[in-house]
Coordinates of C-alpha atoms and ligand atoms in Angstrom, one line a residue:
Chain A
X1 CA 47.1 126.0 121.6
X2 CA 47.0 123.0 119.8
X3 CA 50.7 122.1 120.6
X4 CA 49.9 123.1 123.9
X5 CA 47.5 120.4 124.1
X6 CA 49.3 117.4 122.4
X7 CA 52.5 117.9 124.0
X8 CA 51.5 117.0 127.5
X9 CA 49.4 114.1 126.4
X10 CA 52.7 112.5 124.6
X11 CA 54.5 113.1 128.0
X12 CA 51.7 111.2 129.6
X13 CA 51.4 108.1 127.4
X14 CA 55.3 107.6 127.1
X15 CA 55.9 106.5 130.7
X16 CA 52.7 104.1 130.3
X17 CA 54.3 102.1 127.7
X18 CA 57.8 102.1 129.4
X19 CA 56.5 101.3 132.8
X20 CA 54.1 98.6 131.6
X21 CA 56.2 95.3 132.3
X22 CA 54.5 93.0 130.0
X23 CA 54.6 93.3 126.1
X24 CA 51.8 94.7 124.2
X25 CA 48.9 92.3 123.0
X26 CA 50.0 92.6 119.4
X27 CA 53.6 91.3 120.2
X28 CA 52.8 88.6 122.4
X29 CA 50.4 87.0 119.8
X30 CA 52.9 87.6 117.2
X31 CA 55.4 85.8 119.4
X32 CA 53.3 83.1 120.1
X33 CA 52.6 82.5 116.5
X34 CA 56.1 82.6 115.2
X35 CA 57.3 80.4 118.1
X36 CA 54.2 78.0 117.1
X37 CA 55.3 77.9 113.5
X38 CA 58.8 77.4 114.3
X39 CA 58.0 74.5 116.6
X40 CA 55.4 73.1 113.9
X41 CA 58.3 72.8 111.3
X42 CA 60.5 71.2 113.8
X43 CA 57.8 68.7 114.7
X44 CA 57.1 67.9 111.1
X45 CA 60.6 67.4 110.4
X46 CA 61.1 65.1 113.5
X47 CA 57.9 63.3 112.6
X48 CA 59.1 62.4 109.0
X49 CA 62.5 61.3 110.5
X50 CA 60.6 59.1 113.0
X51 CA 58.6 57.6 110.4
X52 CA 61.5 56.9 108.1
X53 CA 63.5 55.4 110.8
X54 CA 61.0 52.9 112.6
X55 CA 59.8 51.8 109.2
X56 CA 63.1 51.0 107.8
X57 CA 63.8 49.0 111.0
X58 CA 62.4 45.7 109.5
X59 CA 64.5 45.8 106.2
X60 CA 67.8 46.6 108.5
X61 CA 67.0 43.7 110.9
X62 CA 66.0 41.5 107.9
X63 CA 69.1 42.3 106.0
X64 CA 71.1 41.6 109.0
X65 CA 69.5 38.2 109.2
X66 CA 70.2 37.3 105.6
X67 CA 73.5 38.7 105.3
X68 CA 76.1 36.6 103.6
X69 CA 73.3 35.5 101.2
X70 CA 73.3 37.1 97.9
X71 CA 69.4 37.4 98.3
X72 CA 69.2 40.5 100.3
X73 CA 71.7 43.0 101.1
X74 CA 70.5 46.4 102.3
X75 CA 74.0 48.0 101.2
X76 CA 73.9 46.2 97.8
X77 CA 70.5 47.3 97.4
X78 CA 70.9 51.1 98.4
X79 CA 74.3 52.1 97.4
X80 CA 73.7 51.8 93.5
X81 CA 70.6 54.0 93.9
X82 CA 72.5 56.6 95.8
X83 CA 75.4 56.4 93.2
X84 CA 72.7 57.0 90.3
X85 CA 70.8 59.6 92.4
X86 CA 74.3 61.3 93.0
X87 CA 75.8 61.2 89.7
X88 CA 72.3 62.2 87.6
X89 CA 72.4 65.6 89.9
X90 CA 75.6 66.2 89.8
X91 CA 75.6 65.9 85.8
X92 CA 72.7 68.0 85.8
X93 CA 74.3 70.7 88.1
X94 CA 77.2 70.7 85.9
X95 CA 75.1 71.6 82.9
X96 CA 73.0 73.8 84.5
X97 CA 75.3 76.1 86.6
X98 CA 77.1 77.7 83.6
X99 CA 73.8 78.2 81.5
X100 CA 71.8 79.6 84.7
X101 CA 74.8 81.9 85.5
X102 CA 75.1 83.1 81.9
X103 CA 71.3 83.8 81.6
X104 CA 71.2 85.6 84.9
X105 CA 74.1 87.8 83.9
X106 CA 72.4 88.4 80.7
X107 CA 69.2 89.5 82.4
X108 CA 71.0 91.6 85.3
X109 CA 73.7 93.3 83.1
X110 CA 73.3 92.7 79.3
X111 CA 69.7 92.9 78.3
X112 CA 67.8 96.0 77.6
X113 CA 65.4 96.5 80.5
X114 CA 62.2 95.2 79.0
X115 CA 63.7 92.3 77.6
X116 CA 65.3 91.7 81.1
X117 CA 61.7 91.6 82.6
X118 CA 60.3 89.5 79.9
X119 CA 63.1 86.9 80.2
X120 CA 63.0 86.8 84.0
X121 CA 59.1 86.0 83.6
X122 CA 59.7 83.3 81.3
X123 CA 62.2 81.6 83.6
X124 CA 60.0 81.9 86.4
X125 CA 57.2 80.4 84.2
X126 CA 59.6 77.5 83.5
X127 CA 60.0 76.8 86.9
X128 CA 56.2 76.7 87.2
X129 CA 55.8 73.6 84.7
X130 CA 55.0 70.3 86.4
X131 CA 57.6 67.7 86.4
X132 CA 55.1 65.1 84.8
X133 CA 55.3 67.6 81.5
X134 CA 59.1 67.7 81.7
X135 CA 59.0 63.9 81.9
X136 CA 56.8 63.5 78.9
X137 CA 58.7 66.1 77.0
X138 CA 62.0 64.6 77.9
X139 CA 61.1 61.0 77.0
X140 CA 59.1 61.7 74.0
X141 CA 60.6 64.6 72.2
X142 CA 64.3 65.1 73.8
X143 CA 65.5 61.7 74.0
X144 CA 65.4 61.0 70.1
X145 CA 66.9 64.5 69.4
X146 CA 69.9 63.7 71.7
X147 CA 70.7 60.8 70.1
X148 CA 73.1 62.0 67.3
X149 CA 74.8 63.9 70.2
X150 CA 75.5 60.8 72.2
X151 CA 76.6 58.8 69.0
X152 CA 79.1 61.9 68.4
X153 CA 80.2 62.0 72.1
X154 CA 80.8 58.0 72.1
X155 CA 82.7 58.0 68.8
X156 CA 85.0 60.7 69.3
X157 CA 85.3 61.2 73.1
X158 CA 84.7 57.5 74.0
X159 CA 88.3 57.8 75.8
X160 CA 86.7 59.7 78.4
X161 CA 84.9 57.2 81.0
X162 CA 81.9 58.9 80.9
X163 CA 81.0 58.9 77.4
X164 CA 82.4 55.3 76.9
X165 CA 80.5 52.1 76.7
X166 CA 77.8 51.2 74.2
X167 CA 75.0 53.8 73.8
X168 CA 71.8 51.8 72.4
X169 CA 68.6 53.8 71.2
X170 CA 66.2 54.7 72.5
X171 CA 68.6 56.8 74.8
X172 CA 66.7 56.3 78.1
X173 CA 70.2 56.6 80.0
X174 CA 71.4 58.6 82.9
X175 CA 72.6 61.4 80.4
X176 CA 69.0 62.1 78.8
X177 CA 67.7 62.1 82.6
X178 CA 70.4 64.5 83.8
X179 CA 69.7 67.0 81.0
X180 CA 65.9 67.1 82.0
X181 CA 67.1 67.3 85.4
X182 CA 69.2 70.5 84.2
X183 CA 66.4 72.0 82.6
X184 CA 64.3 71.8 85.7
X185 CA 66.8 73.2 88.1
X186 CA 68.0 75.8 85.7
X187 CA 64.8 78.1 86.8
X188 CA 65.7 78.3 90.5
X189 CA 69.4 78.8 89.9
X190 CA 68.8 81.4 87.2
X191 CA 66.2 83.3 89.7
X192 CA 68.4 83.3 92.6
X193 CA 71.7 84.2 90.8
X194 CA 69.9 87.1 89.1
X195 CA 68.9 88.3 92.3
X196 CA 72.3 88.4 94.1
X197 CA 74.0 89.8 90.7
X198 CA 71.5 92.6 90.7
X199 CA 72.5 93.4 94.2
X200 CA 76.1 94.2 93.3
X201 CA 76.8 97.8 94.8
X202 CA 76.7 100.2 92.1
X203 CA 79.8 101.6 93.4
X204 CA 81.8 98.6 93.1
X205 CA 81.0 98.3 89.5
X206 CA 81.7 102.0 88.8
X207 CA 85.1 101.6 90.5
X208 CA 85.8 98.9 87.9
X209 CA 84.2 100.8 84.9
X210 CA 86.3 103.8 86.0
X211 CA 89.4 101.9 85.7
X212 CA 88.6 101.3 82.3
X213 CA 87.2 97.9 82.4
X214 CA 84.8 96.4 79.9
X215 CA 81.5 95.3 80.7
X216 CA 82.5 91.8 80.8
X217 CA 85.9 92.8 83.1
X218 CA 83.5 94.5 85.4
X219 CA 81.6 91.2 85.6
X220 CA 84.8 89.2 86.2
X221 CA 86.1 91.6 88.8
X222 CA 83.1 92.8 90.6
X223 CA 79.8 90.8 90.0
X224 CA 81.0 87.3 90.1
X225 CA 83.2 87.5 93.2
X226 CA 80.2 89.4 95.0
X227 CA 77.7 86.8 93.7
X228 CA 79.7 83.9 94.3
X229 CA 78.0 82.7 97.7
X230 CA 74.7 83.4 96.0
X231 CA 75.6 81.2 93.2
X232 CA 76.5 78.5 95.5
X233 CA 73.5 78.9 97.5
X234 CA 71.2 78.7 94.6
X235 CA 73.2 75.6 93.0
X236 CA 72.5 73.8 96.4
X237 CA 68.9 74.6 96.1
X238 CA 68.9 73.3 92.6
X239 CA 70.7 70.3 93.7
X240 CA 68.1 69.5 96.2
X241 CA 65.6 69.6 93.8
X242 CA 67.4 67.5 91.6
X243 CA 68.3 64.8 94.2
X244 CA 64.5 64.5 95.1
X245 CA 63.1 64.7 91.4
X246 CA 60.9 61.6 90.7
X247 CA 58.7 61.7 87.8
X248 CA 60.9 63.0 85.1
X249 CA 63.6 60.5 85.8
X250 CA 60.9 57.8 86.3
X251 CA 59.6 58.5 82.8
X252 CA 63.0 58.9 81.1
X253 CA 65.4 56.4 82.6
X254 CA 65.4 52.8 81.9
X255 CA 66.5 51.7 85.2
X256 CA 69.5 49.5 86.3
X257 CA 71.5 49.0 89.4
X258 CA 75.4 49.4 88.6
X259 CA 78.0 51.8 89.4
X260 CA 78.8 52.4 86.1
X261 CA 80.3 55.5 84.9
X262 CA 79.0 55.1 81.4
X263 CA 76.3 57.6 81.5
X264 CA 75.5 56.9 77.8
X265 CA 74.6 53.4 78.5
X266 CA 71.0 52.6 78.9
X267 CA 69.8 50.4 81.9
X268 CA 72.8 51.0 84.0
X269 CA 71.5 53.6 86.8
X270 CA 68.3 54.4 88.7
X271 CA 67.8 57.2 91.5
X272 CA 66.1 56.7 94.9
X273 CA 63.2 58.6 94.4
X274 CA 62.2 57.1 90.8
X275 CA 62.9 53.7 92.4
X276 CA 60.6 54.3 95.3
X277 CA 57.8 55.7 92.9
X278 CA 58.2 52.9 90.5
X279 CA 57.8 50.1 93.2
X280 CA 56.0 51.3 96.1
X281 CA 52.6 50.8 94.7
X282 CA 53.3 47.0 94.9
X283 CA 55.4 46.8 97.8
X284 CA 54.6 45.4 101.2
X285 CA 56.3 44.1 104.4
X286 CA 60.1 43.8 104.1
X287 CA 60.2 45.2 100.3
X288 CA 58.3 48.2 101.5
X289 CA 60.6 48.8 104.4
X290 CA 63.4 48.4 102.2
X291 CA 61.9 51.4 100.1
X292 CA 61.4 53.4 103.1
X293 CA 64.9 52.9 104.1
X294 CA 66.2 54.3 100.6
X295 CA 64.0 57.2 101.4
X296 CA 65.7 57.8 104.8
X297 CA 68.9 57.7 103.2
X298 CA 67.8 60.4 100.5
X299 CA 66.6 62.4 103.5
X300 CA 70.0 62.5 105.2
X301 CA 71.7 63.1 102.0
X302 CA 69.6 66.1 101.0
X303 CA 69.9 67.2 104.8
X304 CA 73.8 66.8 104.6
X305 CA 74.1 68.8 101.4
X306 CA 72.2 71.6 102.7
X307 CA 74.3 71.7 105.6
X308 CA 77.4 72.0 103.3
X309 CA 75.6 74.6 101.1
X310 CA 74.9 76.6 104.2
X311 CA 78.6 76.0 105.4
X312 CA 80.1 77.4 102.0
X313 CA 77.7 80.2 101.8
X314 CA 78.7 81.3 105.2
X315 CA 82.3 81.2 104.6
X316 CA 82.2 82.7 100.8
X317 CA 79.3 85.2 101.4
X318 CA 80.3 88.8 100.4
X319 CA 81.5 90.5 103.2
X320 CA 79.9 94.3 103.3
Chain B
X1 CA 105.9 112.4 75.5
X2 CA 104.4 115.4 74.1
X3 CA 103.7 118.6 76.1
X4 CA 100.2 118.1 77.7
X5 CA 97.4 120.1 76.2
X6 CA 94.5 121.4 78.1
X7 CA 90.9 119.8 78.0
X8 CA 88.5 121.8 76.1
X9 CA 85.0 121.6 76.8
X10 CA 82.7 123.0 74.3
X11 CA 79.0 123.5 74.4
X12 CA 78.1 120.5 76.4
X13 CA 74.9 119.7 77.5
X14 CA 74.2 116.6 79.9
X15 CA 71.2 114.8 80.0
X16 CA 69.5 112.0 82.3
X17 CA 67.0 110.8 79.8
X18 CA 64.6 113.9 78.9
X19 CA 65.9 115.7 81.8
X20 CA 68.6 118.3 80.8
X21 CA 70.9 118.4 83.9
X22 CA 73.6 120.6 82.8
X23 CA 73.6 123.1 80.1
X24 CA 76.2 124.6 77.8
X25 CA 79.2 124.3 79.5
X26 CA 82.5 125.8 77.9
X27 CA 85.6 125.1 80.0
X28 CA 89.1 124.9 79.5
X29 CA 91.1 122.8 82.1
X30 CA 94.7 123.7 82.2
X31 CA 97.0 120.5 82.2
X32 CA 99.3 119.7 85.1
X33 CA 97.3 121.8 87.6
X34 CA 94.1 121.4 90.0
X35 CA 90.9 122.9 89.0
X36 CA 88.0 122.7 91.8
X37 CA 84.4 122.8 90.8
X38 CA 82.2 124.5 93.5
X39 CA 78.8 125.0 93.7
X40 CA 75.2 124.6 95.5
X41 CA 74.0 121.1 95.8
X42 CA 72.3 119.8 92.6
X43 CA 74.0 122.2 90.2
X44 CA 75.5 119.4 88.4
X45 CA 79.1 119.3 89.5
X46 CA 79.4 115.5 90.0
X47 CA 77.4 115.1 86.6
X48 CA 79.8 117.2 84.7
X49 CA 82.6 115.6 86.3
X50 CA 81.3 112.2 85.1
X51 CA 81.2 113.4 81.4
X52 CA 85.0 114.0 81.2
X53 CA 85.7 110.3 81.4
X54 CA 82.3 109.2 79.9
X55 CA 81.1 107.7 83.2
X56 CA 78.1 109.5 83.1
X57 CA 76.6 107.3 80.3
X58 CA 76.8 104.2 82.3
X59 CA 73.6 105.4 84.0
X60 CA 70.7 104.1 81.9
X61 CA 69.2 106.8 79.6
X62 CA 72.1 109.2 80.4
X63 CA 74.0 111.0 77.6
X64 CA 76.0 114.1 76.7
X65 CA 76.2 116.2 73.9
X66 CA 78.7 118.6 72.8
X67 CA 82.7 118.5 72.6
X68 CA 85.1 117.5 75.3
X69 CA 88.7 117.4 73.8
X70 CA 91.3 115.7 75.7
X71 CA 94.7 115.7 74.1
X72 CA 93.5 117.1 71.0
X73 CA 90.8 114.3 70.5
X74 CA 87.1 114.8 70.9
X75 CA 86.1 111.9 73.4
X76 CA 82.5 112.0 72.2
X77 CA 83.6 111.2 68.9
X78 CA 81.7 108.0 67.7
X79 CA 84.8 106.3 67.0
X80 CA 86.1 106.8 70.5
X81 CA 86.0 103.9 72.5
X82 CA 84.8 104.8 76.4
X83 CA 87.0 102.1 77.8
X84 CA 90.1 103.7 76.3
X85 CA 88.8 107.1 77.6
X86 CA 88.5 105.8 81.1
X87 CA 92.1 104.3 81.1
X88 CA 93.2 107.7 80.5
X89 CA 91.1 109.6 82.7
X90 CA 90.7 108.2 86.2
X91 CA 88.5 108.7 88.6
X92 CA 88.3 108.8 92.6
X93 CA 84.7 108.6 94.1
X94 CA 83.1 110.2 97.0
X95 CA 82.9 107.1 99.1
X96 CA 86.2 105.0 99.2
X97 CA 85.3 101.9 97.1
X98 CA 88.4 99.4 97.2
X99 CA 87.3 96.0 95.7
X100 CA 86.2 94.1 98.8
X101 CA 87.4 90.6 97.7
X102 CA 90.8 91.9 97.0
X103 CA 94.0 92.2 98.8
X104 CA 95.6 95.6 99.1
X105 CA 98.1 94.5 96.3
X106 CA 95.6 93.3 94.3
X107 CA 93.6 96.2 94.6
X108 CA 96.4 98.5 93.1
X109 CA 97.0 96.1 90.3
X110 CA 93.3 95.8 89.5
X111 CA 93.3 98.3 86.8
X112 CA 96.6 97.0 85.3
X113 CA 95.4 93.5 85.2
X114 CA 92.2 94.8 83.6
X115 CA 93.8 96.4 80.9
X116 CA 94.8 93.0 79.9
X117 CA 98.6 93.4 80.0
X118 CA 100.6 90.6 81.4
X119 CA 102.8 91.9 84.1
X120 CA 105.8 90.2 85.7
X121 CA 106.1 89.6 89.2
X122 CA 108.9 92.1 89.7
X123 CA 107.3 94.7 87.7
X124 CA 104.2 94.2 89.4
X125 CA 106.0 94.6 93.0
X126 CA 107.9 97.8 91.7
X127 CA 104.4 99.3 90.4
X128 CA 102.6 98.4 93.6
X129 CA 105.2 100.1 95.6
X130 CA 105.5 103.0 93.2
X131 CA 101.7 103.7 93.3
X132 CA 101.3 103.3 97.1
X133 CA 104.2 105.7 97.6
X134 CA 102.7 108.1 95.0
X135 CA 99.4 108.0 97.3
X136 CA 101.3 108.2 100.7
X137 CA 100.2 105.0 101.7
X138 CA 103.2 102.8 101.1
X139 CA 104.5 103.2 105.0
X140 CA 101.4 102.3 106.4
X141 CA 100.7 99.2 104.4
X142 CA 103.9 97.6 103.2
X143 CA 103.9 95.1 105.8
X144 CA 100.4 93.8 105.1
X145 CA 100.1 94.1 101.4
X146 CA 98.2 90.7 101.1
X147 CA 95.8 91.7 103.5
X148 CA 92.2 92.9 102.5
X149 CA 91.9 96.6 101.2
X150 CA 88.4 96.7 103.3
X151 CA 90.5 96.4 106.4
X152 CA 92.0 99.7 106.1
X153 CA 90.7 103.0 107.7
X154 CA 88.3 105.2 105.4
X155 CA 91.2 107.7 104.8
X156 CA 93.5 105.0 103.8
X157 CA 91.0 103.3 101.8
X158 CA 90.7 106.4 99.9
X159 CA 94.1 106.7 99.5
X160 CA 94.2 103.1 98.4
X161 CA 91.7 104.0 95.6
X162 CA 94.1 107.2 94.7
X163 CA 96.9 104.6 94.3
X164 CA 94.9 102.1 92.1
X165 CA 93.9 105.3 89.7
X166 CA 97.1 106.1 89.5
X167 CA 98.5 102.7 88.9
X168 CA 97.3 102.8 85.4
X169 CA 99.1 106.1 84.7
X170 CA 96.2 108.1 83.7
X171 CA 96.7 111.7 82.3
X172 CA 93.8 113.0 84.2
X173 CA 92.5 112.3 87.7
X174 CA 88.8 113.1 88.6
X175 CA 87.9 113.5 92.4
X176 CA 84.2 113.8 93.4
X177 CA 84.3 115.0 97.0
X178 CA 87.0 112.6 97.8
X179 CA 87.3 114.1 101.3
X180 CA 83.7 114.4 102.3
X181 CA 83.4 111.1 104.3
X182 CA 87.0 111.5 105.9
X183 CA 88.3 113.2 109.4
X184 CA 90.3 116.3 109.0
X185 CA 93.6 114.5 109.4
X186 CA 92.9 112.4 106.6
X187 CA 91.3 115.2 104.6
X188 CA 94.9 116.9 105.1
X189 CA 96.7 113.8 103.9
X190 CA 94.9 113.7 100.8
X191 CA 95.0 117.4 100.1
X192 CA 99.0 117.1 100.6
X193 CA 98.7 114.4 98.2
X194 CA 96.8 116.4 95.6
X195 CA 99.5 119.0 95.7
X196 CA 102.0 116.4 94.9
X197 CA 100.0 114.7 92.1
X198 CA 99.5 117.6 89.9
X199 CA 103.2 117.6 89.1
X200 CA 102.1 114.5 86.9
X201 CA 98.6 114.6 86.5
X202 CA 95.6 117.1 85.6
X203 CA 93.4 117.2 88.3
X204 CA 89.8 117.9 88.5
X205 CA 88.0 118.0 92.1
X206 CA 84.7 118.7 93.0
X207 CA 84.3 119.9 96.5
X208 CA 81.6 121.4 98.8
X209 CA 84.6 122.8 101.1
X210 CA 85.5 126.2 99.9
X211 CA 88.5 126.4 102.2
X212 CA 89.5 123.1 100.4
X213 CA 89.2 124.6 96.9
X214 CA 91.2 127.4 98.1
X215 CA 93.9 125.3 99.5
X216 CA 94.4 122.9 96.8
X217 CA 93.4 124.4 93.5
X218 CA 94.9 126.7 91.0
X219 CA 91.7 127.5 89.2
X220 CA 88.1 127.2 90.4
X221 CA 84.9 126.9 88.6
X222 CA 81.5 127.9 90.0
X223 CA 78.3 126.1 88.7
X224 CA 74.9 127.3 89.7
X225 CA 71.4 126.6 89.3
X226 CA 68.5 128.9 88.7
X227 CA 65.8 126.5 90.4
X228 CA 64.8 122.9 90.8
X229 CA 64.2 121.1 87.7
X230 CA 66.3 123.9 85.8
X231 CA 69.5 123.1 84.3
X232 CA 72.9 123.6 86.1
X233 CA 75.2 126.0 84.4
X234 CA 78.9 127.1 84.6
X235 CA 78.7 130.4 85.9
X236 CA 82.4 131.4 85.8
X237 CA 85.9 129.8 86.0
X238 CA 88.9 131.8 87.1
X239 CA 92.1 131.5 89.0
X240 CA 91.2 130.7 92.5
X241 CA 92.4 133.7 93.8
X242 CA 90.4 135.8 91.9
X243 CA 87.5 133.8 92.2
X244 CA 87.7 134.0 96.3
X245 CA 88.6 137.6 96.3
X246 CA 87.5 139.4 93.2
X247 CA 84.9 137.4 91.3
X248 CA 83.3 138.6 88.3
X249 CA 79.9 137.6 88.6
X250 CA 77.7 138.5 91.6
X251 CA 76.2 135.0 91.9
X252 CA 79.9 133.6 92.6
X253 CA 80.3 136.4 95.0
X254 CA 76.8 135.8 97.0
X255 CA 77.9 132.1 96.7
X256 CA 81.5 132.4 98.2
X257 CA 80.5 134.9 100.9
X258 CA 77.5 132.7 102.1
X259 CA 74.8 134.9 100.7
X260 CA 73.3 132.0 98.7
X261 CA 69.8 131.4 98.1
Ligands
ATP401 N1 71.2 109.1 88.2 C1 70.4 110.2 88.1 N2 69.3 110.2 87.2 C2 68.6 111.3 87.1 N3 69.0 112.3 87.4 C3 70.1 112.7 88.2 C4 70.9 111.5 88.4 N4 71.9 112.1 89.1 C5 71.5 113.1 89.2 N5 70.6 113.8 88.8 C6 70.0 115.3 88.8 O1 71.1 115.9 88.1 C7 71.1 117.0 88.7 C8 72.6 117.3 89.3 O2 72.9 116.6 89.9 P1 74.6 116.3 90.6 O3 74.6 115.1 91.4 O4 75.4 116.3 89.4 O5 74.7 117.5 91.7 P2 75.9 117.8 92.4 O6 76.1 119.3 92.1 O7 77.0 116.8 92.4 O8 75.2 118.0 93.9 P3 75.9 117.8 95.1 O9 76.8 118.8 95.4 O10 74.9 117.3 96.2 O11 76.6 116.1 95.0 C9 70.4 117.1 90.0 O12 69.1 117.9 89.5 C10 70.0 115.7 90.1 O13 68.7 115.4 90.6
MG402 MG1 77.8 115.6 93.6

């Protein structure tokens, strides 16, 4: 009885939805919302780019007027900042990637389950610490602690350009800034890497184990190749954060403006973001425009790095 | 090399945490022959198979109690390293699982390289050829050894996995429904291969296909389960002919003749 009742009703309602040319109300609301928010992101991005570009025009034209004089050169001003920014971020990544991958592997493949979730939670907390706190911690606590290490590196590995030069206390050098940056980007790289490692197909891991692979060999032959794209993506996220990080660098690094590779020397480097933060409060006119121009450079830099990251991920991502 | 000895399983109980999945298995597996394991779904065939190379315990919380003697050695002896057991007892899975980032050649060599042996280029070439020939795959792939293993058909991938397994020269090869994802032609290819492999290896194969069991195996073991949540048990094991024509146990007879459940 009841089946006889419901069956025709289904038949009736089905042609209804198929014949109605328009979409259902929910669908169109949703599509308007999603297109709208997509547009909003695009407009915001464009607004930032336009602001940065128009506001830097005074600096660009002024520098052309003054070109030839030593007083003012856009390039001479900006390039050391770019150099410092990139160098600090690169070293931070160099430190952070192996450590993060190690922690991520430990959480995903070695730690007992309860310990793994505790560790994961702690890593997430680390990501939530504001950068001012890292700056304080780095400047007050970490810098003195690193001094013996720097002296050691300088004495015994001074033949490597990076560790050459004359480090002087307090060690408010690029190396210290990089170490703190590394700590700051560690959580994001760890969290993303852990996620991809956990997604390694069980069957692949069992294939390795059944061939007589030890746990480490399983990781080397299966987990790392599978997670490579994810680790690259995670590192680029970390790099994005390191490039733009302001407070920690500002609070640790004694600024300078050279192309020196001697990361242990104090007063040699500065980063774009820290430089803007330290000067923008008092700057006006062409000076302000100059700072905004460096901001534009940073904007483009992160953009390019993101594009490269996407390209690498698309190329090396796991093929299923 | 000493004459191969049978595999002796004595009073093996297999657990997933607190859950006893398979109870009290006593079984003797003859060397250089094919033993098929049949039984209804969930009776613990895969679970049992995976205890023969200590793969069962890679699942968190899973463990087994009892004796499994291979070549006179109890593989569950505390001083035995499961990694070494797995090097001697290879395994082929239900779904072909070549390493996706590796070429055909590297897939075949994966186990050998894992075992941390340095191997010269010419030895490697020879081994790749021998293993692929052993898996009846050589003619199909010899011109594209450097192409990814994932580019092969399902049946070829499964034979690649067999090649990878026999490349490390195990004594025993375990197969868990190796043909269940394959078409009839590929299935026949693998069944032919099993016939050839038993010259050199002791083979234990789980299958749902009773024709397959009767085609490929010398002996057949029947597992059954009393009901959900109850442990699976080995009901009987005998010559394949006997199991399929004149089984001792009525449960076996019911299952074989389709009167199961
Ligand atoms: N990873 C696991 N964790 C907990 N229980 C499991 C796990 N794998 C299997 N089991 C249980 O162990 C019992 C035996 O399962 P098993 O996979 O060995 O059966 P099977 O005979 O191979 O079945 P099928 O023919 O469907 O493959 C089942 O009750 C199953 O639910
Ligand atoms: Mg099974």
